[in-house]
C-alpha positions as a LaTeX table, in Angstrom:
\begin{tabular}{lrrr}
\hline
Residue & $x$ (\AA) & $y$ (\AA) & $z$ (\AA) \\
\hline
Unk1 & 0.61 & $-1.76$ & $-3.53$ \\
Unk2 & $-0.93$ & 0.45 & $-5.96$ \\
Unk3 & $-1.25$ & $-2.24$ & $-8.80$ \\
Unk4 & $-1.54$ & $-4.92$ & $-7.33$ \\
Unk5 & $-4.37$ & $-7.41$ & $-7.64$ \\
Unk6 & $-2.57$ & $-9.54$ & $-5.07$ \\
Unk7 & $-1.69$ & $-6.68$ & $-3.90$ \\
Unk8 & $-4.42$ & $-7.52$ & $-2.47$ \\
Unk9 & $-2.26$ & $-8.31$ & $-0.44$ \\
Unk10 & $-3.34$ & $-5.49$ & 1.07 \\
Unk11 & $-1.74$ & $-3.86$ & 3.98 \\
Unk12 & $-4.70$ & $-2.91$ & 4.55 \\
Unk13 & $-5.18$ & $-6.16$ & 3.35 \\
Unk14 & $-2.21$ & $-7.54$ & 4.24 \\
Unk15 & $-3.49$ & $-5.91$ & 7.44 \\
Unk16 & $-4.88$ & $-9.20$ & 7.61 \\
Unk17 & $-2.62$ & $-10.66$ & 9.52 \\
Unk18 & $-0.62$ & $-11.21$ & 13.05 \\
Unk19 & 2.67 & $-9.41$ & 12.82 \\
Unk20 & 5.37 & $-9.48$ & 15.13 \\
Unk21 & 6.70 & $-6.43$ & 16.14 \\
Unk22 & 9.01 & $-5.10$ & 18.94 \\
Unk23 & 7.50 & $-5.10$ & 22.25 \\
Unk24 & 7.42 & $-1.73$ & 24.34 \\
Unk25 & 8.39 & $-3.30$ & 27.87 \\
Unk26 & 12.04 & $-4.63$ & 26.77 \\
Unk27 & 12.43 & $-8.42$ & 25.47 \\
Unk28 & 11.69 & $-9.20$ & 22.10 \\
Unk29 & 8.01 & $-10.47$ & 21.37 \\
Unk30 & 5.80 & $-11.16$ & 18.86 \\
Unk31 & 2.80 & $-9.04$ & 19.01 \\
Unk32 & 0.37 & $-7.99$ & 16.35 \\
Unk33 & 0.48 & $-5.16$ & 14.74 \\
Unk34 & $-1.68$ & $-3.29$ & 15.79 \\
Unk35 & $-1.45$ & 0.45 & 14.10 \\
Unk36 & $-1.12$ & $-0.18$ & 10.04 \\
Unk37 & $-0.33$ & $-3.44$ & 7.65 \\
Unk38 & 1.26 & $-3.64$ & 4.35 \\
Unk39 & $-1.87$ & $-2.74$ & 2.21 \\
Unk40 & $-2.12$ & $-5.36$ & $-1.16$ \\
Unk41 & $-4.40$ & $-4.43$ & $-3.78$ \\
Unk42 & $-6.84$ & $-7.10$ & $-5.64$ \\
Unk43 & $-6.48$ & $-6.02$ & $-9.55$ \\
Unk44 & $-3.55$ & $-4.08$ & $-10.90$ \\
Unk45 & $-5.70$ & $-0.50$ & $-11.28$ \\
Unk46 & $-5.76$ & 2.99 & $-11.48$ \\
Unk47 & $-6.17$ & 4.50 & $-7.82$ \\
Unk48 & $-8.97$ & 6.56 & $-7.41$ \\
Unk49 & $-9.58$ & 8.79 & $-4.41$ \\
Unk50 & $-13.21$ & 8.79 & $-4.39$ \\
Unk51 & $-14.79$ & 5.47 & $-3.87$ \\
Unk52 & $-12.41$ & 2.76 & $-1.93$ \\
Unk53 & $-15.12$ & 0.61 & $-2.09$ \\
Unk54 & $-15.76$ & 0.29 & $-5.97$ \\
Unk55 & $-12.31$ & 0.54 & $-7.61$ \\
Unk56 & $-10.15$ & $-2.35$ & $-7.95$ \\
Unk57 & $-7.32$ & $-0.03$ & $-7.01$ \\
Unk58 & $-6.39$ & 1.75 & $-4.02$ \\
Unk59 & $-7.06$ & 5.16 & $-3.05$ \\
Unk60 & $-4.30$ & 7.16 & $-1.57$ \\
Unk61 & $-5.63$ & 7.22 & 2.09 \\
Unk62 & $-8.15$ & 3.97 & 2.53 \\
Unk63 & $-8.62$ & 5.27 & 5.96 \\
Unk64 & $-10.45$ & 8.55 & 4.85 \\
Unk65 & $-13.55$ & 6.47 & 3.13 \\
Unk66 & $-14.40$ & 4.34 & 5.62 \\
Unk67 & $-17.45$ & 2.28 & 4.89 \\
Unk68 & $-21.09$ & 2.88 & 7.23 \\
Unk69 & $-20.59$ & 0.11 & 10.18 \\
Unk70 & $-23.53$ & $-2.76$ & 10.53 \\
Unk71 & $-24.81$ & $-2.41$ & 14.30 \\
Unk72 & $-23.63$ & $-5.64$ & 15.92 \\
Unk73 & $-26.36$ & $-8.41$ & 15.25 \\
Unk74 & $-28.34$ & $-9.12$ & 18.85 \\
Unk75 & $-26.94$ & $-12.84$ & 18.80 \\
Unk76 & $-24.64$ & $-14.64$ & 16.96 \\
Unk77 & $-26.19$ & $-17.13$ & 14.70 \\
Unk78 & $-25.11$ & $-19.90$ & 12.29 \\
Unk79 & $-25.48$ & $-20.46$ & 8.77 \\
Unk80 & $-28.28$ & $-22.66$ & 7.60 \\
Unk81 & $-26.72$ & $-25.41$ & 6.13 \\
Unk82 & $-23.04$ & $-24.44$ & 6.08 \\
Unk83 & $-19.89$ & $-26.77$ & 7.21 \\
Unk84 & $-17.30$ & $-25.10$ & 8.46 \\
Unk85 & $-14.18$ & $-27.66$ & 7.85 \\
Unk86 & $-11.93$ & $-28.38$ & 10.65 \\
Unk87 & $-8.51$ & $-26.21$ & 10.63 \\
Unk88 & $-5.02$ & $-28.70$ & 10.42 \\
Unk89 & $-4.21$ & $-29.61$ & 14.03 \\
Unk90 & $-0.68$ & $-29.10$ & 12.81 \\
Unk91 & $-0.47$ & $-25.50$ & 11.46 \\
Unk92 & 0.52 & $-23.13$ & 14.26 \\
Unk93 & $-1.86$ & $-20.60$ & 15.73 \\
Unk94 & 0.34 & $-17.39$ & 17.28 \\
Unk95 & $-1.38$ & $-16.65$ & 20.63 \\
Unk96 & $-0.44$ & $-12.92$ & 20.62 \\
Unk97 & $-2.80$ & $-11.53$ & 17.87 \\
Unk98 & $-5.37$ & $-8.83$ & 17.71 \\
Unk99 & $-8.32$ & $-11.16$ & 17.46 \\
Unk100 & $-7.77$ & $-12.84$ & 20.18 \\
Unk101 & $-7.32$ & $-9.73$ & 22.46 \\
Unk102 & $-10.72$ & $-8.80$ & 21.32 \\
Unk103 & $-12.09$ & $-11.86$ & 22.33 \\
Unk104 & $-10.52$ & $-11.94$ & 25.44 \\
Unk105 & $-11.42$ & $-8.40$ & 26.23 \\
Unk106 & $-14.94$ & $-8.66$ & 25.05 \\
Unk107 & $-16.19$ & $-12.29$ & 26.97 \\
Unk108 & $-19.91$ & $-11.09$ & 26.86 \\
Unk109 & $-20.09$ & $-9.63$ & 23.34 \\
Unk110 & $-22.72$ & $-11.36$ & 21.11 \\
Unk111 & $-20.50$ & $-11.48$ & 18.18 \\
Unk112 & $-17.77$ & $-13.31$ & 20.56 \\
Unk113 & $-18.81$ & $-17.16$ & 20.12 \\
Unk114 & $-18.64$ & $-17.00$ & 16.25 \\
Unk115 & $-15.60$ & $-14.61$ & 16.15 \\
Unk116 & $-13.19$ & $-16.96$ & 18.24 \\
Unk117 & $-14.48$ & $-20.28$ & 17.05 \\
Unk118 & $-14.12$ & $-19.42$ & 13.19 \\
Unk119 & $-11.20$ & $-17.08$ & 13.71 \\
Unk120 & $-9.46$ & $-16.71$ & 16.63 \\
Unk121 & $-9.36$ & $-20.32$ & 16.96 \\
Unk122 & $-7.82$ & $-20.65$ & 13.59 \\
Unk123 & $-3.59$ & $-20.94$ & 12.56 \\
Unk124 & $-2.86$ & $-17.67$ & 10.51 \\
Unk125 & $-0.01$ & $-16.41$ & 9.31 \\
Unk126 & 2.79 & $-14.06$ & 10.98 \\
Unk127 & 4.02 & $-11.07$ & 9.08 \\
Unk128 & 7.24 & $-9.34$ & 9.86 \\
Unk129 & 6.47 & $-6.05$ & 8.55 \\
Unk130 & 8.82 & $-3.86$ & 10.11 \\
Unk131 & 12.59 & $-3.11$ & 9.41 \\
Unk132 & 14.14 & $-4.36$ & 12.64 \\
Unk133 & 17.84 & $-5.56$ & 11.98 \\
Unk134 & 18.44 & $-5.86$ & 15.69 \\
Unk135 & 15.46 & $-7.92$ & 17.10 \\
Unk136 & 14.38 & $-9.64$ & 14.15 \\
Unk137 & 16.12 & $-13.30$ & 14.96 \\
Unk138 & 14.80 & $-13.07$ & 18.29 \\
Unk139 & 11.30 & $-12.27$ & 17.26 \\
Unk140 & 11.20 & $-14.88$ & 15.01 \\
Unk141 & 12.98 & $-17.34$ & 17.14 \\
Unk142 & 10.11 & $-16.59$ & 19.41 \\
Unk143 & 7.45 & $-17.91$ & 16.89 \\
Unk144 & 9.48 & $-21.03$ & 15.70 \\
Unk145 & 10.96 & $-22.38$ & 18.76 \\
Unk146 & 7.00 & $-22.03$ & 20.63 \\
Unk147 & 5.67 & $-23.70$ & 17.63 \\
Unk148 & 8.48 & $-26.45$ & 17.26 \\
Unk149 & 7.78 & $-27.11$ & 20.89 \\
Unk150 & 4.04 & $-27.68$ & 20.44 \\
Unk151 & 4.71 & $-29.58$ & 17.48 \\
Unk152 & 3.14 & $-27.17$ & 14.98 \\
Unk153 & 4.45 & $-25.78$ & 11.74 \\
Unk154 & 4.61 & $-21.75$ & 12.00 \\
Unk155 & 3.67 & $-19.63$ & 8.40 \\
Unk156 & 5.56 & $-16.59$ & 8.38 \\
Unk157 & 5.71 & $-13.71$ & 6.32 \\
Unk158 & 9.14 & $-11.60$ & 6.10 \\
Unk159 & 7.71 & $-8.63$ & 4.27 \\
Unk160 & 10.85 & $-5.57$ & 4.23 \\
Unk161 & 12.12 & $-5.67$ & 0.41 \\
Unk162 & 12.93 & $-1.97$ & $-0.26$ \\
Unk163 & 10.78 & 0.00 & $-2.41$ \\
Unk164 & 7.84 & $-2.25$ & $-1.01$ \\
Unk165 & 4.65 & $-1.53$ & $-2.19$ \\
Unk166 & 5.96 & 1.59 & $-4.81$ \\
Unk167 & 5.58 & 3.90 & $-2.15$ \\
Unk168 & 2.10 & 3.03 & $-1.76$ \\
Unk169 & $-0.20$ & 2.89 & 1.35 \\
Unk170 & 2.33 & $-0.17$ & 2.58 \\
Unk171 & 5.50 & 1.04 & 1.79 \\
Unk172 & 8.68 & 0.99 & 4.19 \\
Unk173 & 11.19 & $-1.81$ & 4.22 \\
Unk174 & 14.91 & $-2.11$ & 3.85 \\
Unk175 & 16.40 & 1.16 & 2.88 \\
Unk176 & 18.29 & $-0.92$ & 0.21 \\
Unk177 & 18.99 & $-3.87$ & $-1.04$ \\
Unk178 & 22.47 & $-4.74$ & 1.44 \\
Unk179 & 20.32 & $-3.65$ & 4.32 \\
Unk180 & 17.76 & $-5.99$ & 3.22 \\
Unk181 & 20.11 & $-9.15$ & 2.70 \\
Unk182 & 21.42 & $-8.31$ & 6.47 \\
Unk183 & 17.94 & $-8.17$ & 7.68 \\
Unk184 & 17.30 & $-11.70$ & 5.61 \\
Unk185 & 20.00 & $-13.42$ & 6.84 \\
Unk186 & 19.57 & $-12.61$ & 10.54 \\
Unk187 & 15.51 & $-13.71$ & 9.71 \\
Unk188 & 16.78 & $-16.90$ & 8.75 \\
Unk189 & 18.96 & $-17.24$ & 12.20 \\
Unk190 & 15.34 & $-17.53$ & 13.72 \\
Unk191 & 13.86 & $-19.94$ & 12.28 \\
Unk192 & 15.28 & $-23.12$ & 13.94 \\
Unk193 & 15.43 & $-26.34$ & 13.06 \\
Unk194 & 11.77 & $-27.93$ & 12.77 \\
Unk195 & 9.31 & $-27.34$ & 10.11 \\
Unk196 & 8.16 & $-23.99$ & 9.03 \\
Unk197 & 6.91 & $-22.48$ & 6.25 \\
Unk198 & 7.95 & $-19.10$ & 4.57 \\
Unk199 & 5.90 & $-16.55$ & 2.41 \\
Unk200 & 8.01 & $-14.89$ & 0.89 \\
Unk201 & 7.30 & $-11.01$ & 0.52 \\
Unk202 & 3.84 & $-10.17$ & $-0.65$ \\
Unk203 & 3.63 & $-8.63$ & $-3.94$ \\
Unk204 & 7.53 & $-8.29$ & $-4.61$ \\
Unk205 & 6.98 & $-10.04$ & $-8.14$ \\
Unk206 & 3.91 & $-8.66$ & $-9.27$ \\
Unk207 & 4.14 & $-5.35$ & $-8.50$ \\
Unk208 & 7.20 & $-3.74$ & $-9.94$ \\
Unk209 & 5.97 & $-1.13$ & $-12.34$ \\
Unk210 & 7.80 & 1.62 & $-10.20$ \\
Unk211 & 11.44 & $-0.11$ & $-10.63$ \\
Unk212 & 14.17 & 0.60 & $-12.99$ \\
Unk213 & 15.55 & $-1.93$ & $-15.06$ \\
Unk214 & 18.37 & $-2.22$ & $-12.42$ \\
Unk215 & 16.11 & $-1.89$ & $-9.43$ \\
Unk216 & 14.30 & $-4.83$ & $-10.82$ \\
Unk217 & 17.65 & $-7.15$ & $-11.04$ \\
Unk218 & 18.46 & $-6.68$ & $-8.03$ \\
Unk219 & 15.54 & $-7.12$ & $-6.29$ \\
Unk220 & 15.06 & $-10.80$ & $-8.48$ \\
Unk221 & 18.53 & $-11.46$ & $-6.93$ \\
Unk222 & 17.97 & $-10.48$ & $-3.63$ \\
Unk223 & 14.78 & $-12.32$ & $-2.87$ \\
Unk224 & 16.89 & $-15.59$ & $-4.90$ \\
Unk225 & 19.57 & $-14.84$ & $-2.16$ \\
Unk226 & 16.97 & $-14.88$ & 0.84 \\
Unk227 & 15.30 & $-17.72$ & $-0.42$ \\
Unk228 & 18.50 & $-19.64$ & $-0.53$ \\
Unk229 & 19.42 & $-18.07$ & 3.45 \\
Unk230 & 16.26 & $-19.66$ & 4.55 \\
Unk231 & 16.67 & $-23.05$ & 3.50 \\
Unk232 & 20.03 & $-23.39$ & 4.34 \\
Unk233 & 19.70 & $-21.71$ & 7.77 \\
Unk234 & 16.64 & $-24.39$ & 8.18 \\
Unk235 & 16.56 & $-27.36$ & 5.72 \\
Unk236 & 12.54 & $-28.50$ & 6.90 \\
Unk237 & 11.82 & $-24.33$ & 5.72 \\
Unk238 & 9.20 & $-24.27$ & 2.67 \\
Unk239 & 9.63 & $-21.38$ & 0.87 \\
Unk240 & 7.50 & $-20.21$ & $-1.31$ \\
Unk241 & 7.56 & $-16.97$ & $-3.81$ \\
Unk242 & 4.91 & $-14.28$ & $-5.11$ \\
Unk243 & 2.68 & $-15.40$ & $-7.70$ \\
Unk244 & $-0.07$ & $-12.78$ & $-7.27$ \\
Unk245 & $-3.47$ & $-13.79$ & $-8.22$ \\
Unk246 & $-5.39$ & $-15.08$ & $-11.16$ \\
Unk247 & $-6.55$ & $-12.04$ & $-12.45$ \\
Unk248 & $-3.40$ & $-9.84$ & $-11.80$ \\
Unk249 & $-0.70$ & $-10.71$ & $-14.69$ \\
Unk250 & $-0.65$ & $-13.94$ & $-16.93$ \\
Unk251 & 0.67 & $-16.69$ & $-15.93$ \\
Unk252 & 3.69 & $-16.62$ & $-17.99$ \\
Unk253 & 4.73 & $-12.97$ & $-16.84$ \\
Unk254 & 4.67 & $-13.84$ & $-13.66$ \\
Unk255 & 6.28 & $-17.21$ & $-14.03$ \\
Unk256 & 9.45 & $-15.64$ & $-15.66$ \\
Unk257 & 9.99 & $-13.08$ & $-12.89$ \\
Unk258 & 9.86 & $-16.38$ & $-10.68$ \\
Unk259 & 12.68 & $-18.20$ & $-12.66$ \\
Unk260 & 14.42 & $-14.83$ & $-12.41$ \\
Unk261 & 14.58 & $-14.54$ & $-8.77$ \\
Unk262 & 15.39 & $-18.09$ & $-8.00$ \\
Unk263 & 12.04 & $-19.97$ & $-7.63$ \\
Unk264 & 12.38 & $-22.39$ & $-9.94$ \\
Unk265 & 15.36 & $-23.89$ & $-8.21$ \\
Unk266 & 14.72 & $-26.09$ & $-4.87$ \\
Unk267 & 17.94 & $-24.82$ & $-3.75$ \\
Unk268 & 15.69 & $-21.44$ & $-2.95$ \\
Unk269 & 12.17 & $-22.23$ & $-3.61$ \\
Unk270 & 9.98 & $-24.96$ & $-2.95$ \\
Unk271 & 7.17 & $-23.01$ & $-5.09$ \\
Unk272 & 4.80 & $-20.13$ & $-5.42$ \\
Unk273 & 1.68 & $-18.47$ & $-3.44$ \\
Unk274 & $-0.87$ & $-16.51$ & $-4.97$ \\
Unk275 & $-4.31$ & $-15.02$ & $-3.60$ \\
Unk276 & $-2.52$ & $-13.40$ & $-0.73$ \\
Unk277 & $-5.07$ & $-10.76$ & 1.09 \\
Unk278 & $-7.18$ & $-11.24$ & $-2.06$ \\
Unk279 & $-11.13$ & $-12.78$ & $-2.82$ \\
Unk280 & $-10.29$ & $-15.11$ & $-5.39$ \\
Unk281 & $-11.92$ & $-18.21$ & $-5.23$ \\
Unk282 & $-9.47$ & $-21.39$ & $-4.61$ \\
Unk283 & $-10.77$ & $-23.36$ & $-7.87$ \\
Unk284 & $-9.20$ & $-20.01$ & $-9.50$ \\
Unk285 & $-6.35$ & $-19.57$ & $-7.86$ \\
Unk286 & $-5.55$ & $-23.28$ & $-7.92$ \\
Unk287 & $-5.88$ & $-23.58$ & $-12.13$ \\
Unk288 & $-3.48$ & $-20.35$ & $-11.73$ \\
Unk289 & $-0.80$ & $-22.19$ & $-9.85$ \\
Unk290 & $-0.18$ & $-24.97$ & $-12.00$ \\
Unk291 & 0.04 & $-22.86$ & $-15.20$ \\
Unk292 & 2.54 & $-20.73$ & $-13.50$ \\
Unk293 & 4.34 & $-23.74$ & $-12.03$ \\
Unk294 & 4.09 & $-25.50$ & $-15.43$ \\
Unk295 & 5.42 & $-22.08$ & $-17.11$ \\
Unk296 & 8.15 & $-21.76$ & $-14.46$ \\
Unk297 & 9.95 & $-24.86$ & $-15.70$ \\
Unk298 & 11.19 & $-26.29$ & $-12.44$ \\
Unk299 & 12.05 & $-29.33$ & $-11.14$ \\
Unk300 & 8.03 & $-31.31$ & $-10.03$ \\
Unk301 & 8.53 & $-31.51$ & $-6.28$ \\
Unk302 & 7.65 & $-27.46$ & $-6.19$ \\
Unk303 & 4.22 & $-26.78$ & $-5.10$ \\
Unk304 & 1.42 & $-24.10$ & $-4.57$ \\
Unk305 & 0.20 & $-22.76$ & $-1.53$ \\
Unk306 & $-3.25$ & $-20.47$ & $-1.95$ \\
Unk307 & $-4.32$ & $-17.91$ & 0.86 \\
Unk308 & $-7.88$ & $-19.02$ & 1.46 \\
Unk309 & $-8.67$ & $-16.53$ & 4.24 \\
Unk310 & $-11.66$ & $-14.48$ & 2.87 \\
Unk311 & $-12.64$ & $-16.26$ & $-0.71$ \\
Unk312 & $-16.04$ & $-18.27$ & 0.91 \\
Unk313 & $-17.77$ & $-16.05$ & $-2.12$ \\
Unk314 & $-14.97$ & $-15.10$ & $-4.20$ \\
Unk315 & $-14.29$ & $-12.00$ & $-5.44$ \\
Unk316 & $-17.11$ & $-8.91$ & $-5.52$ \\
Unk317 & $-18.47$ & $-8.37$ & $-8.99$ \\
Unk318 & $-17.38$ & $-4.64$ & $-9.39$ \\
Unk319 & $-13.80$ & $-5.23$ & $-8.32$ \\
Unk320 & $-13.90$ & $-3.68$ & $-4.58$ \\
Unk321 & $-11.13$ & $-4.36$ & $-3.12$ \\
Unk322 & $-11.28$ & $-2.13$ & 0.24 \\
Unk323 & $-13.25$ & $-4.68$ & 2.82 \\
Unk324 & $-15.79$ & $-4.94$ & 0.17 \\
Unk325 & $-19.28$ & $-6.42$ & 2.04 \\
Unk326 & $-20.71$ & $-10.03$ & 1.27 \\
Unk327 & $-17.36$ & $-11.86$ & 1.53 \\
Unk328 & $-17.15$ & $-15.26$ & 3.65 \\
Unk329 & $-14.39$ & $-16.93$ & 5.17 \\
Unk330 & $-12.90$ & $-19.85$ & 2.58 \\
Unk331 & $-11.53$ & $-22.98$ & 3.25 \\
Unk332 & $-10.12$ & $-23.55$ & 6.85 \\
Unk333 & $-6.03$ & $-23.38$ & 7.24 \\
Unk334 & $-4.74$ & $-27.20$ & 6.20 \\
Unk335 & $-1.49$ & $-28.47$ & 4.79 \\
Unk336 & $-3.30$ & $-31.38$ & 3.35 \\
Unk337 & $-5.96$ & $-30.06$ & 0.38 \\
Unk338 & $-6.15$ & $-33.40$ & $-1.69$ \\
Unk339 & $-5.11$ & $-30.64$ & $-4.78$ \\
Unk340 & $-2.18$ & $-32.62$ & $-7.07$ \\
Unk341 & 0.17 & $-29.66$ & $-6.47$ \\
Unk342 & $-1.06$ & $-27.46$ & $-4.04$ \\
Unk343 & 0.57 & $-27.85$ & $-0.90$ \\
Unk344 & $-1.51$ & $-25.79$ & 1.56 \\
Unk345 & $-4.29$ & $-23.67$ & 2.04 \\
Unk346 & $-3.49$ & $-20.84$ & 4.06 \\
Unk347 & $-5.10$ & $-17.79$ & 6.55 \\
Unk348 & $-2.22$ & $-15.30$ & 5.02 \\
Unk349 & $-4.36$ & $-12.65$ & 5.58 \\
Unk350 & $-6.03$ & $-12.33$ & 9.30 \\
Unk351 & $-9.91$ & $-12.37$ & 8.75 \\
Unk352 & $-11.60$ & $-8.86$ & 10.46 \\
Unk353 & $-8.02$ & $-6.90$ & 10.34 \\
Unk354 & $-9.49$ & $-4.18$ & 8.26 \\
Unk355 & $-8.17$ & $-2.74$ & 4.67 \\
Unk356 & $-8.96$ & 0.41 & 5.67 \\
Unk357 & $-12.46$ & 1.06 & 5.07 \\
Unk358 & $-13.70$ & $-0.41$ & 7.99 \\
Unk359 & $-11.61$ & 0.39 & 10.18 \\
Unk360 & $-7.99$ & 2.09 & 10.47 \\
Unk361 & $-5.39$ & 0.33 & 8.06 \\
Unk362 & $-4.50$ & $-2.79$ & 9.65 \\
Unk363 & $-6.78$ & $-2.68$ & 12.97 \\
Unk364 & $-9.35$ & $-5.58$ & 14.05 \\
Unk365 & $-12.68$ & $-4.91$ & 12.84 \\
Unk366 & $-15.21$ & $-7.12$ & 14.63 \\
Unk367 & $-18.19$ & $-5.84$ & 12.53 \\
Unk368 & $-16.33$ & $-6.98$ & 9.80 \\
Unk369 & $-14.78$ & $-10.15$ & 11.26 \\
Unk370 & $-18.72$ & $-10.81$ & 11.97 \\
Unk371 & $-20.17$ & $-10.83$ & 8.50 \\
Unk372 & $-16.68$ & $-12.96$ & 7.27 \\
Unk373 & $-17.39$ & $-15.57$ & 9.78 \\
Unk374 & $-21.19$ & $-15.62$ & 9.92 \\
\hline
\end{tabular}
């Protein structure tokens, strides 16, 4: 995700969250992934391979600068002062994530107490990162059907468009364009019949700078064609399409790739999400939304949903992107924000998965996950 602000999505970034991938015992399960994440960018930049930590873009291996590690503080402590706001009792929280087997492997760790009650005990997202025709319906049937059952509304994240990420730190995917409509449409067999809401693929509208002209249509009509798979496949789905971030491309750039690839039209789209994986903070991000949304032209029932995950300070000053230190965990997951227009606040991005500075591309960081939550 060379370019991309939202990119920030980060694998690495993106690497914040639970992704289901095949399990290694037979059966289909959803397990996190655990070895590397797509990796979104925060600001559209020129990568530089010598400080990860103080370019907005990416370098070409975020793994090689890795960032000194804090020792773990003695105990855990709380912030003077600060509320933490309940998370929505009815937003799902996967049970099979990397956080939580930290927390289960580490019981006497001093870090432990804040870690699982600010994030492990928190609904985040899913991602389904990996190009899976066979076992992707089942995996996500796994995550819908346990969530319908406890009454919760899943967030996942199909994330395979082809070409993903330019051929940057997060690419893979679809090898093209019919093998990604196959893989859509058997996603969409997953997801069920109760409510469940979709983010669809990270970064697929802002960051396109490596596409032909071609390339470009077709992608717009692919992700109008998933969109469309989803809803009908599961009428109660909210889908909602890249917007990027408010300081990634203007609002009405960004808005007519949306009305390109079907977002304006409810039979697709119920809206956009932007901030995904990035630092922006939500009074930002939410100004950004409804100028897109207004741009966009659709009907007034779509909405806004703004990944909220790691914005407690907003963004850092110089731009870092790469785990960048002094960043706080923003508002707690909730479908109701009280925000005309913006329909959720979201944990896209798993707090502590690292961007690759921290830790490997993708992996649980408790250090990090520490300083987020503390």
């Amino acid at each position: 995700m060379a370019a991309a602000a939202s990119l920030v999505a980060a694998v690495g970034t993106v690497a914040g969250m639970v992704a289901a991938v095949d399990g290694s015992e037979g059966g289909d399960v959803a397990r996190p992934r655990v070895t590397r994440s797509p990796d979104l960018l925060p600001l559209p930049a020129v990568p530089t391979a010598t400080s990860a930590s103080a370019s907005p873009g990416r370098s070409s291996s975020p793994a090689d600068s890795k960032t000194a590690k804090k020792k773990p503080k003695p105990t855990p402590r709380a912030s003077a002062g600060r509320l933490v706001a309940p998370a929505s009792t009815r937003l799902y929280r996967h049970t099979d994530s990397q956080v939580l087997d930290w927390v289960r492997a580490n019981r006497s760790d001093p870090r432990r107490p804040l870690i699982e009650s600010r994030i492990a005990d928190r609904p985040a997202a899913v991602w389904f990162a990996d190009f899976t025709p066979d076992t992707v319906t089942s995996r996500v049937r796994a995550v819908t059907s346990t969530a319908a059952r406890g009454g919760r509304v899943p967030v996942l994240v199909p994330y395979a468009i082809p070409q993903r990420d330019c051929g940057g730190a997060s690419e893979g995917g679809a090898p093209d364009i019919a093998a990604y409509d196959s893989w859509a449409q058997k996603f969409a067999a997953g997801l069920g019949s109760g409510e469940v809401v979709v983010i669809l693929e990270p970064d697929a509208l802002s960051q396109t700078e490596c596409l032909s002209g071609g390339q470009l249509a077709d992608r717009y009509a692919a992700l109008a064609r998933a969109g469309r798979a989803f809803k009908s496949a599961n009428p109660r789905a909210r889908v909602y399409y890249d917007a990027g971030h408010s300081d990634w491309n203007p609002a009405g750039t960004q808005a007519a790739r949306l009305r390109a690839a079907g977002a304006a039209s409810p039979a697709s789209s119920d809206g956009v999400f932007t901030n995904v994986s990035n630092f922006n903070r939500t009074s930002a991000e939410v100004a950004y939304a409804r100028r897109v949304l207004a741009a966009m032209g659709g009907p007034p029932s779509l909405g806004a949903v703004i990944d909220t995950s790691r914005n407690g300070n907003g963004a850092p000053a110089d731009g870092a992107w790469c785990d960048p230190s002094g960043r706080k965990l923003g508002q707690a997951p909730t479908l109701r924000t009280g925000e005309r227009g913006i329909d959720a606040y979201l944990w896209v991005k798993l707090p502590g998965e690292s961007d690759g500075c921290k830790g490997e591309p993708g992996s649980f960081a408790p250090d990090y996950a520490y300083d987020l939550a503390d």
